[in-house]
Amino acid sequence: MASLSRTVLVVCPEGSTLRVFTCVARFWGWSLGRAEVVPLPSAQPAPQPEAVAAAVRPLVLRWGIPPGTEVALVLPAVVGGVLSLAAGAPQTDRAWIDRELAGRIPFASRDIECDVRAAGPDRSIQVAWLPRTAAVEFRTAFARLGLALGEIVFRAQLYAHAARETGAEGRELIIEQWNGCFSFHLLAGGRVLRTSMAQTPAAREFADRLQLELLSLEAAGRSPAVARIVLAGAQRRFSGEFEAAAKDAAQGIEIVRRPAELSAMFLRFWRGGETGIWLVPENPPAMARRLAFAIAGIGALLAAAMAWQVSALGDETAALEARATRLRPQYQPLAAKERQALSAAATADAVARISAETSEPQAALLAVFNALPRSAWVTRFAFEAGKTTVAGRGLDTESVVEKLKGQPGVSRITGVDEPELTDGDAAPRFRIGFHWAGRADERRPQ
């Protein structure tokens, strides 16, 4: 029955933290699985792919996420954006879309990845775009963890989908606080018209920027420009000082607070079959239900046939016993998978212990992870006074030594005598030792 369900790992950078949860599709639809919030090494307006992957790695090991699991990455609008274009040509005319995007985004059309779809009764076209370099970096970072980046969804699209569900009328200016910055999403009819971002740490600066946003909408000829201003996000995200500044700058426009739980918004977005840059698979819950009904129908027919032929039950039992005898020698791959699961759990425990200690063991272990391919597993790790010993399987000692030579902070690499192979396991093993000198940026005095 495991094949009839589907799990998506959702990664949401939120300022200096990273919210990670799983969405699971079963017969009755999508549901929220495990969830956790972990800190990011650095707080930047644009999340860095390597930092996101490094923060996700312990959860992947601890939760036992299988290789090949699809990742849905929810990015802030500052990384890419969503634009609404007037329908002047067919949706498939990429040359016309490229001309419309020219001048409206700071990238050439060949340097972006985008998804185009029709939206609204006015036949307008909505374009979600992302810099190609960012897409490649995120895809590569997750691939090193054995995961597949399958969906990128901008936060503005989540708010637009929530507005369609609530039936909000008129244009809304969604204001979302993001890591000391504010994102402004202009929505109309459940569509994203434009997004912008400003770094305004003080309430006075925030009020000035809000006035500029409203003036720019009036100058663009949008009448009415904004029906209401929505302060969105988690509860208590906006302080009273910023809310008072927004009321002063709103010039009589209605201001409302709207709590937004990102995991619930994404779950409704996914259930609705919405798309980001890459398409969501076609209605997987319905496909799983149809498959289950088909299997149940076939089983009922087989049971009815065997009820009329009692002798067939004995033949079937004998065939199953013979099959079990024939498959018994093939159980070794299952045992190997179990050992891999135990190795992953041991690695997760080691990473958890190292994260609670000083930063040098964690940096040394990260250097080993960066050097090893996905097919290799670390089974033992020891660090004492700069001397590091690493053991694992899936790669020979000479290859590991060559891969570690290019890692910063690693010196005096030596190979240790390899352990003997256990019965039934012919995978190569390695055991090396090296001296961890630390990277140059870590040794620089503060």
Short mmCIF file of C-alpha atoms in Angstrom, two decimals:
data_model
loop_
_atom_site.label_atom_id
_atom_site.label_comp_id
_atom_site.label_asym_id
_atom_site.label_seq_id
_atom_site.Cartn_x
_atom_site.Cartn_y
_atom_site.Cartn_z
CA MET A 1 0.00 0.00 0.00
CA ALA A 2 3.02 2.29 0.30
CA SER A 3 3.07 2.65 -3.48
CA LEU A 4 -0.44 4.12 -3.36
CA SER A 5 0.70 7.15 -1.36
CA ARG A 6 2.95 10.03 -2.31
CA THR A 7 5.08 12.25 -0.06
CA VAL A 8 6.31 15.75 -0.89
CA LEU A 9 8.94 17.48 1.26
CA VAL A 10 8.05 21.18 1.56
CA VAL A 11 10.88 23.63 2.35
CA CYS A 12 9.97 27.22 3.28
CA PRO A 13 12.76 29.73 4.09
CA GLU A 14 11.38 32.27 6.58
CA GLY A 15 14.02 34.84 7.38
CA SER A 16 16.58 33.36 9.76
CA THR A 17 14.68 30.07 10.09
CA LEU A 18 13.64 27.24 7.80
CA ARG A 19 10.20 25.64 8.08
CA VAL A 20 10.17 22.06 6.77
CA PHE A 21 7.15 19.76 6.63
CA THR A 22 5.81 16.85 4.61
CA CYS A 23 2.59 16.58 2.60
CA VAL A 24 1.30 13.02 2.16
CA ALA A 25 -1.28 11.96 -0.46
CA ARG A 26 -3.41 8.98 0.50
CA PHE A 27 -6.79 7.67 -0.63
CA TRP A 28 -8.78 10.48 1.02
CA GLY A 29 -6.54 13.35 -0.15
CA TRP A 30 -3.57 15.38 1.04
CA SER A 31 -2.63 15.65 4.71
CA LEU A 32 0.11 17.34 6.70
CA GLY A 33 2.82 15.00 8.01
CA ARG A 34 5.84 15.89 10.12
CA ALA A 35 6.85 19.52 10.62
CA GLU A 36 9.82 21.27 12.19
CA VAL A 37 11.50 24.68 12.24
CA VAL A 38 15.31 24.79 12.08
CA PRO A 39 17.67 27.80 12.11
CA LEU A 40 19.60 28.92 9.05
CA PRO A 41 23.33 29.68 9.34
CA SER A 42 22.86 33.20 7.99
CA ALA A 43 19.86 35.50 7.69
CA GLN A 44 19.75 37.02 4.21
CA PRO A 45 16.85 38.35 2.12
CA ALA A 46 17.65 35.77 -0.59
CA PRO A 47 18.11 32.25 0.85
CA GLN A 48 21.33 30.56 -0.24
CA PRO A 49 20.92 27.05 -1.75
CA GLU A 50 23.86 25.50 0.11
CA ALA A 51 22.67 26.93 3.43
CA VAL A 52 19.16 25.58 2.86
CA ALA A 53 20.49 22.13 1.89
CA ALA A 54 22.79 22.02 4.94
CA ALA A 55 19.85 22.83 7.23
CA VAL A 56 17.61 20.21 5.58
CA ARG A 57 20.22 17.41 5.67
CA PRO A 58 19.78 16.43 9.39
CA LEU A 59 15.99 16.27 8.97
CA VAL A 60 16.32 14.08 5.87
CA LEU A 61 18.46 11.63 7.84
CA ARG A 62 16.40 11.75 11.03
CA TRP A 63 13.02 11.44 9.28
CA GLY A 64 14.28 8.69 6.95
CA ILE A 65 13.22 10.53 3.77
CA PRO A 66 13.74 8.02 0.91
CA PRO A 67 15.97 8.94 -2.07
CA GLY A 68 14.17 10.53 -4.98
CA THR A 69 11.55 12.28 -2.82
CA GLU A 70 10.17 15.37 -4.55
CA VAL A 71 10.80 18.75 -2.93
CA ALA A 72 8.49 21.75 -3.12
CA LEU A 73 10.42 24.95 -2.39
CA VAL A 74 8.43 28.04 -1.33
CA LEU A 75 10.53 31.10 -2.10
CA PRO A 76 9.94 34.78 -1.29
CA ALA A 77 9.09 37.08 -4.17
CA VAL A 78 12.52 38.71 -4.00
CA VAL A 79 14.10 35.55 -5.52
CA GLY A 80 11.83 35.64 -8.56
CA GLY A 81 8.38 37.00 -9.15
CA VAL A 82 4.93 36.67 -10.67
CA LEU A 83 3.70 39.01 -13.42
CA SER A 84 0.28 39.43 -15.00
CA LEU A 85 0.26 40.27 -18.74
CA ALA A 86 -2.63 41.41 -20.89
CA ALA A 87 -3.60 38.67 -23.35
CA GLY A 88 -2.33 40.17 -26.61
CA ALA A 89 -1.25 36.87 -28.16
CA PRO A 90 -1.76 33.12 -27.64
CA GLN A 91 -0.37 31.64 -24.46
CA THR A 92 2.09 29.52 -26.47
CA ASP A 93 3.68 32.52 -28.26
CA ARG A 94 6.94 32.62 -26.31
CA ALA A 95 8.42 35.39 -28.50
CA TRP A 96 5.57 37.74 -27.55
CA ILE A 97 5.92 36.81 -23.88
CA ASP A 98 9.67 37.50 -24.02
CA ARG A 99 9.02 40.96 -25.49
CA GLU A 100 6.48 41.72 -22.75
CA LEU A 101 8.88 40.59 -20.02
CA ALA A 102 11.74 42.69 -21.41
CA GLY A 103 12.19 45.73 -19.22
CA ARG A 104 9.91 44.40 -16.49
CA ILE A 105 12.39 41.93 -15.01
CA PRO A 106 16.16 42.45 -14.51
CA PHE A 107 17.09 39.35 -16.54
CA ALA A 108 17.13 38.32 -20.19
CA SER A 109 14.57 35.72 -21.28
CA ARG A 110 17.30 33.12 -21.83
CA ASP A 111 18.44 33.52 -18.21
CA ILE A 112 15.13 32.65 -16.52
CA GLU A 113 12.86 29.66 -16.05
CA CYS A 114 9.16 30.43 -16.15
CA ASP A 115 5.70 28.90 -16.20
CA VAL A 116 2.93 30.55 -18.25
CA ARG A 117 -0.79 30.00 -17.83
CA ALA A 118 -4.07 31.77 -18.47
CA ALA A 119 -5.81 33.31 -15.45
CA GLY A 120 -9.13 35.05 -14.98
CA PRO A 121 -12.11 35.75 -17.23
CA ASP A 122 -10.23 38.60 -18.96
CA ARG A 123 -7.91 36.01 -20.59
CA SER A 124 -4.86 37.58 -18.98
CA ILE A 125 -1.63 35.59 -18.76
CA GLN A 126 0.19 34.98 -15.50
CA VAL A 127 3.94 34.35 -15.68
CA ALA A 128 5.92 32.96 -12.73
CA TRP A 129 9.65 33.37 -13.29
CA LEU A 130 12.89 32.50 -11.51
CA PRO A 131 16.55 33.22 -12.41
CA ARG A 132 17.96 30.13 -14.11
CA THR A 133 21.10 30.24 -11.96
CA ALA A 134 19.01 30.10 -8.78
CA ALA A 135 16.98 27.17 -10.11
CA VAL A 136 20.13 25.26 -11.07
CA GLU A 137 21.79 25.94 -7.70
CA PHE A 138 18.75 24.81 -5.71
CA ARG A 139 18.28 21.74 -7.94
CA THR A 140 21.96 20.80 -7.51
CA ALA A 141 21.92 21.37 -3.74
CA PHE A 142 18.90 19.10 -3.25
CA ALA A 143 20.28 16.49 -5.68
CA ARG A 144 23.32 16.12 -3.41
CA LEU A 145 20.89 15.06 -0.67
CA GLY A 146 19.25 12.51 -2.97
CA LEU A 147 16.13 14.67 -3.39
CA ALA A 148 14.46 15.97 -6.56
CA LEU A 149 13.40 19.62 -6.85
CA GLY A 150 10.00 19.30 -8.50
CA GLU A 151 8.10 22.48 -7.62
CA ILE A 152 8.94 26.11 -6.87
CA VAL A 153 6.07 28.21 -5.53
CA PHE A 154 6.34 31.90 -4.73
CA ARG A 155 4.75 33.13 -1.51
CA ALA A 156 2.69 35.67 -3.45
CA GLN A 157 0.93 32.78 -5.24
CA LEU A 158 -0.07 31.25 -1.91
CA TYR A 159 -1.71 34.50 -0.82
CA ALA A 160 -3.45 34.80 -4.22
CA HIS A 161 -4.89 31.30 -3.91
CA ALA A 162 -6.08 32.08 -0.36
CA ALA A 163 -7.78 35.24 -1.67
CA ARG A 164 -9.66 33.18 -4.28
CA GLU A 165 -10.86 30.82 -1.57
CA THR A 166 -12.17 33.65 0.62
CA GLY A 167 -13.79 35.40 -2.35
CA ALA A 168 -12.08 38.73 -1.66
CA GLU A 169 -13.26 41.46 -4.03
CA GLY A 170 -11.24 44.36 -5.41
CA ARG A 171 -7.52 44.90 -5.36
CA GLU A 172 -5.64 44.02 -2.19
CA LEU A 173 -2.15 45.04 -1.16
CA ILE A 174 -0.72 42.20 0.92
CA ILE A 175 2.13 43.33 3.21
CA GLU A 176 4.30 40.54 4.57
CA GLN A 177 7.26 41.00 6.91
CA TRP A 178 10.35 39.06 5.84
CA ASN A 179 13.63 39.08 7.80
CA GLY A 180 13.69 42.81 8.48
CA CYS A 181 12.18 43.50 5.04
CA PHE A 182 8.64 43.95 3.82
CA SER A 183 7.12 42.33 0.72
CA PHE A 184 4.25 44.09 -1.06
CA HIS A 185 1.99 41.78 -3.15
CA LEU A 186 -0.72 43.44 -5.26
CA LEU A 187 -3.57 40.95 -5.85
CA ALA A 188 -6.74 41.23 -7.90
CA GLY A 189 -9.27 38.50 -8.57
CA GLY A 190 -7.01 35.88 -7.03
CA ARG A 191 -4.13 36.82 -9.35
CA VAL A 192 -0.74 38.35 -8.62
CA LEU A 193 -0.38 41.65 -10.47
CA ARG A 194 3.03 42.58 -9.11
CA THR A 195 5.38 42.15 -6.17
CA SER A 196 8.04 44.37 -4.63
CA MET A 197 10.29 44.40 -1.59
CA ALA A 198 11.84 47.05 0.67
CA GLN A 199 14.27 47.02 3.60
CA THR A 200 12.62 49.30 6.15
CA PRO A 201 13.82 48.53 9.68
CA ALA A 202 12.12 51.62 11.16
CA ALA A 203 8.40 52.34 11.27
CA ARG A 204 8.88 55.78 9.68
CA GLU A 205 10.73 54.27 6.72
CA PHE A 206 8.00 51.65 6.39
CA ALA A 207 5.32 54.36 6.21
CA ASP A 208 7.29 56.28 3.55
CA ARG A 209 7.68 53.16 1.41
CA LEU A 210 3.99 52.32 1.73
CA GLN A 211 3.09 55.82 0.53
CA LEU A 212 5.41 55.38 -2.47
CA GLU A 213 3.73 52.07 -3.31
CA LEU A 214 0.28 53.66 -3.22
CA LEU A 215 1.43 56.63 -5.32
CA SER A 216 3.00 54.35 -7.92
CA LEU A 217 -0.27 52.44 -8.25
CA GLU A 218 -2.19 55.68 -8.77
CA ALA A 219 0.37 56.86 -11.33
CA ALA A 220 -0.05 53.59 -13.24
CA GLY A 221 -3.71 54.44 -13.79
CA ARG A 222 -5.19 51.72 -11.59
CA SER A 223 -8.61 52.94 -10.46
CA PRO A 224 -9.39 52.16 -7.76
CA ALA A 225 -5.75 51.53 -6.87
CA VAL A 226 -6.26 49.48 -3.68
CA ALA A 227 -9.48 48.47 -1.94
CA ARG A 228 -7.81 47.34 1.27
CA ILE A 229 -4.39 46.79 2.81
CA VAL A 230 -3.84 43.40 4.45
CA LEU A 231 -1.16 42.88 7.12
CA ALA A 232 -0.53 39.15 6.60
CA GLY A 233 1.63 36.63 8.38
CA ALA A 234 1.84 34.90 11.72
CA GLN A 235 0.16 36.41 14.75
CA ARG A 236 2.08 39.21 16.49
CA ARG A 237 4.37 39.48 13.47
CA PHE A 238 3.48 43.18 13.03
CA SER A 239 4.10 45.33 16.06
CA GLY A 240 1.72 48.08 17.04
CA GLU A 241 4.25 50.69 15.91
CA PHE A 242 4.27 49.39 12.33
CA GLU A 243 0.49 49.00 12.28
CA ALA A 244 0.07 52.62 13.40
CA ALA A 245 2.53 53.74 10.71
CA ALA A 246 0.53 51.82 8.09
CA LYS A 247 -2.70 53.54 9.17
CA ASP A 248 -1.06 56.96 8.90
CA ALA A 249 0.23 56.22 5.39
CA ALA A 250 -2.92 54.47 4.13
CA GLN A 251 -4.83 57.73 3.63
CA GLY A 252 -8.20 56.30 4.60
CA ILE A 253 -7.78 52.88 2.96
CA GLU A 254 -9.14 50.01 5.05
CA ILE A 255 -6.45 48.06 6.92
CA VAL A 256 -7.13 44.52 8.13
CA ARG A 257 -5.05 41.83 9.79
CA ARG A 258 -5.13 38.37 8.27
CA PRO A 259 -3.31 35.48 10.00
CA ALA A 260 -1.48 33.23 7.55
CA GLU A 261 -0.25 29.74 8.40
CA LEU A 262 2.15 28.84 5.62
CA SER A 263 1.80 25.06 5.95
CA ALA A 264 -2.01 25.23 5.76
CA MET A 265 -1.86 27.67 2.83
CA PHE A 266 0.49 25.39 0.91
CA LEU A 267 -1.67 22.34 1.64
CA ARG A 268 -4.76 24.06 0.19
CA PHE A 269 -2.68 25.34 -2.73
CA TRP A 270 -1.46 21.81 -3.53
CA ARG A 271 -4.91 20.24 -3.14
CA GLY A 272 -6.28 22.79 -5.59
CA GLY A 273 -3.90 21.57 -8.31
CA GLU A 274 -2.11 24.90 -8.60
CA THR A 275 1.26 25.23 -10.33
CA GLY A 276 4.47 27.08 -9.77
CA ILE A 277 7.42 27.04 -12.15
CA TRP A 278 7.06 23.28 -12.77
CA LEU A 279 3.72 21.55 -13.10
CA VAL A 280 2.15 19.58 -10.29
CA PRO A 281 1.37 15.94 -11.30
CA GLU A 282 -2.19 15.51 -12.46
CA ASN A 283 -4.52 14.95 -9.48
CA PRO A 284 -2.49 12.26 -7.66
CA PRO A 285 -5.11 11.66 -4.91
CA ALA A 286 -7.78 10.80 -7.49
CA MET A 287 -5.33 8.53 -9.33
CA ALA A 288 -4.54 6.72 -6.08
CA ARG A 289 -8.26 6.24 -5.32
CA ARG A 290 -8.97 4.88 -8.80
CA LEU A 291 -6.05 2.47 -8.50
CA ALA A 292 -7.28 1.26 -5.11
CA PHE A 293 -10.81 0.66 -6.46
CA ALA A 294 -9.41 -1.23 -9.44
CA ILE A 295 -7.31 -3.46 -7.18
CA ALA A 296 -10.31 -4.09 -4.92
CA GLY A 297 -12.50 -5.03 -7.91
CA ILE A 298 -9.93 -7.45 -9.29
CA GLY A 299 -9.53 -9.01 -5.85
CA ALA A 300 -13.29 -9.53 -5.56
CA LEU A 301 -13.41 -11.26 -8.94
CA LEU A 302 -10.52 -13.55 -7.99
CA ALA A 303 -12.15 -14.43 -4.67
CA ALA A 304 -15.43 -15.30 -6.41
CA ALA A 305 -13.63 -17.49 -8.94
CA MET A 306 -11.73 -19.38 -6.24
CA ALA A 307 -14.95 -19.90 -4.26
CA TRP A 308 -16.33 -21.97 -7.16
CA GLN A 309 -13.12 -23.95 -7.53
CA VAL A 310 -11.93 -25.12 -4.13
CA SER A 311 -9.05 -27.03 -5.64
CA ALA A 312 -7.63 -23.79 -7.02
CA LEU A 313 -6.98 -22.65 -3.44
CA GLY A 314 -4.67 -25.58 -2.83
CA ASP A 315 -2.83 -24.94 -6.07
CA GLU A 316 -2.48 -21.27 -5.21
CA THR A 317 -1.14 -22.15 -1.75
CA ALA A 318 1.41 -24.52 -3.22
CA ALA A 319 2.47 -21.91 -5.76
CA LEU A 320 2.90 -19.29 -3.05
CA GLU A 321 4.97 -21.66 -0.91
CA ALA A 322 7.18 -22.47 -3.91
CA ARG A 323 7.57 -18.78 -4.65
CA ALA A 324 8.58 -18.07 -1.05
CA THR A 325 11.19 -20.81 -1.24
CA ARG A 326 12.48 -19.44 -4.54
CA LEU A 327 12.67 -15.86 -3.26
CA ARG A 328 14.33 -16.71 0.06
CA PRO A 329 17.90 -16.34 -1.37
CA GLN A 330 16.98 -12.88 -2.64
CA TYR A 331 16.33 -11.44 0.82
CA GLN A 332 19.90 -10.16 1.09
CA PRO A 333 19.13 -6.84 -0.71
CA LEU A 334 16.42 -6.20 1.88
CA ALA A 335 18.94 -6.81 4.65
CA ALA A 336 21.34 -4.41 2.93
CA LYS A 337 18.63 -1.74 2.85
CA GLU A 338 18.03 -2.29 6.55
CA ARG A 339 21.74 -1.79 7.23
CA GLN A 340 21.64 1.42 5.20
CA ALA A 341 18.72 2.64 7.30
CA LEU A 342 20.66 1.88 10.48
CA SER A 343 23.68 3.71 9.05
CA ALA A 344 21.51 6.72 8.25
CA ALA A 345 20.14 6.73 11.81
CA ALA A 346 23.68 6.52 13.21
CA THR A 347 24.77 9.41 10.99
CA ALA A 348 21.79 11.48 12.14
CA ASP A 349 22.68 10.84 15.79
CA ALA A 350 26.29 11.83 15.11
CA VAL A 351 25.22 15.06 13.40
CA ALA A 352 22.88 15.87 16.31
CA ARG A 353 25.66 15.33 18.84
CA ILE A 354 28.12 17.41 16.82
CA SER A 355 25.65 20.28 16.42
CA ALA A 356 25.47 20.59 20.23
CA GLU A 357 29.26 20.83 20.55
CA THR A 358 31.78 23.25 19.10
CA SER A 359 31.66 24.32 15.46
CA GLU A 360 34.95 22.65 14.43
CA PRO A 361 33.65 19.02 14.46
CA GLN A 362 30.56 20.13 12.57
CA ALA A 363 32.66 21.92 9.96
CA ALA A 364 34.93 18.88 9.56
CA LEU A 365 31.94 16.57 9.10
CA LEU A 366 30.41 18.99 6.58
CA ALA A 367 33.68 18.92 4.62
CA VAL A 368 33.43 15.11 4.48
CA PHE A 369 29.79 15.30 3.31
CA ASN A 370 30.74 17.80 0.59
CA ALA A 371 33.50 15.51 -0.69
CA LEU A 372 31.59 12.23 -0.72
CA PRO A 373 29.12 11.28 -3.48
CA ARG A 374 25.53 10.30 -2.71
CA SER A 375 26.36 6.60 -3.04
CA ALA A 376 28.76 6.70 -0.07
CA TRP A 377 27.70 6.35 3.58
CA VAL A 378 29.52 7.56 6.71
CA THR A 379 29.29 5.00 9.51
CA ARG A 380 31.81 6.37 12.03
CA PHE A 381 33.18 9.83 12.78
CA ALA A 382 35.62 10.85 15.51
CA PHE A 383 37.13 14.27 16.22
CA GLU A 384 39.68 15.05 18.92
CA ALA A 385 42.01 18.08 19.04
CA GLY A 386 41.85 18.61 15.28
CA LYS A 387 42.53 14.95 14.45
CA THR A 388 39.61 13.48 12.54
CA THR A 389 38.89 9.84 11.73
CA VAL A 390 36.12 8.87 9.30
CA ALA A 391 34.91 5.39 8.28
CA GLY A 392 32.21 4.39 5.87
CA ARG A 393 31.14 2.26 2.94
CA GLY A 394 30.34 2.68 -0.73
CA LEU A 395 33.79 3.98 -1.82
CA ASP A 396 37.40 2.82 -1.55
CA THR A 397 39.99 4.63 0.59
CA GLU A 398 42.09 5.99 -2.28
CA SER A 399 39.06 7.65 -3.92
CA VAL A 400 38.01 9.26 -0.64
CA VAL A 401 41.54 10.62 -0.11
CA GLU A 402 41.54 12.17 -3.59
CA LYS A 403 38.14 13.80 -3.06
CA LEU A 404 39.12 15.25 0.32
CA LYS A 405 42.28 16.91 -1.03
CA GLY A 406 40.23 19.71 -2.59
CA GLN A 407 38.29 20.55 0.58
CA PRO A 408 39.37 23.72 2.44
CA GLY A 409 40.70 23.16 5.95
CA VAL A 410 41.63 19.49 5.34
CA SER A 411 45.33 18.56 5.54
CA ARG A 412 47.58 15.60 6.25
CA ILE A 413 45.18 13.00 4.87
CA THR A 414 46.18 9.40 5.59
CA GLY A 415 44.47 6.12 4.89
CA VAL A 416 43.91 3.65 7.72
CA ASP A 417 43.88 -0.12 7.29
CA GLU A 418 40.49 -1.08 5.85
CA PRO A 419 38.28 -3.43 7.88
CA GLU A 420 37.49 -6.87 6.65
CA LEU A 421 34.30 -7.31 4.64
CA THR A 422 31.38 -8.94 6.37
CA ASP A 423 29.65 -11.96 4.92
CA GLY A 424 27.18 -11.10 2.14
CA ASP A 425 28.40 -7.50 1.77
CA ALA A 426 30.91 -6.83 -1.01
CA ALA A 427 30.56 -3.04 -0.97
CA PRO A 428 33.91 -1.21 -0.75
CA ARG A 429 34.73 0.37 2.60
CA PHE A 430 37.05 3.14 3.63
CA ARG A 431 38.70 4.50 6.78
CA ILE A 432 40.80 7.65 6.68
CA GLY A 433 42.30 10.18 9.03
CA PHE A 434 43.12 13.82 8.49
CA HIS A 435 43.96 16.99 10.38
CA TRP A 436 41.29 19.70 10.48
CA ALA A 437 42.90 23.14 10.35
CA GLY A 438 39.68 25.08 9.82
CA ARG A 439 38.82 27.39 6.96
CA ALA A 440 40.41 30.80 6.54
CA ASP A 441 37.19 32.66 7.29
CA GLU A 442 36.74 30.71 10.54
CA ARG A 443 40.30 31.49 11.74
CA ARG A 444 40.02 35.20 11.02
CA PRO A 445 39.93 37.14 14.35
CA GLN A 446 36.66 38.85 15.14
#
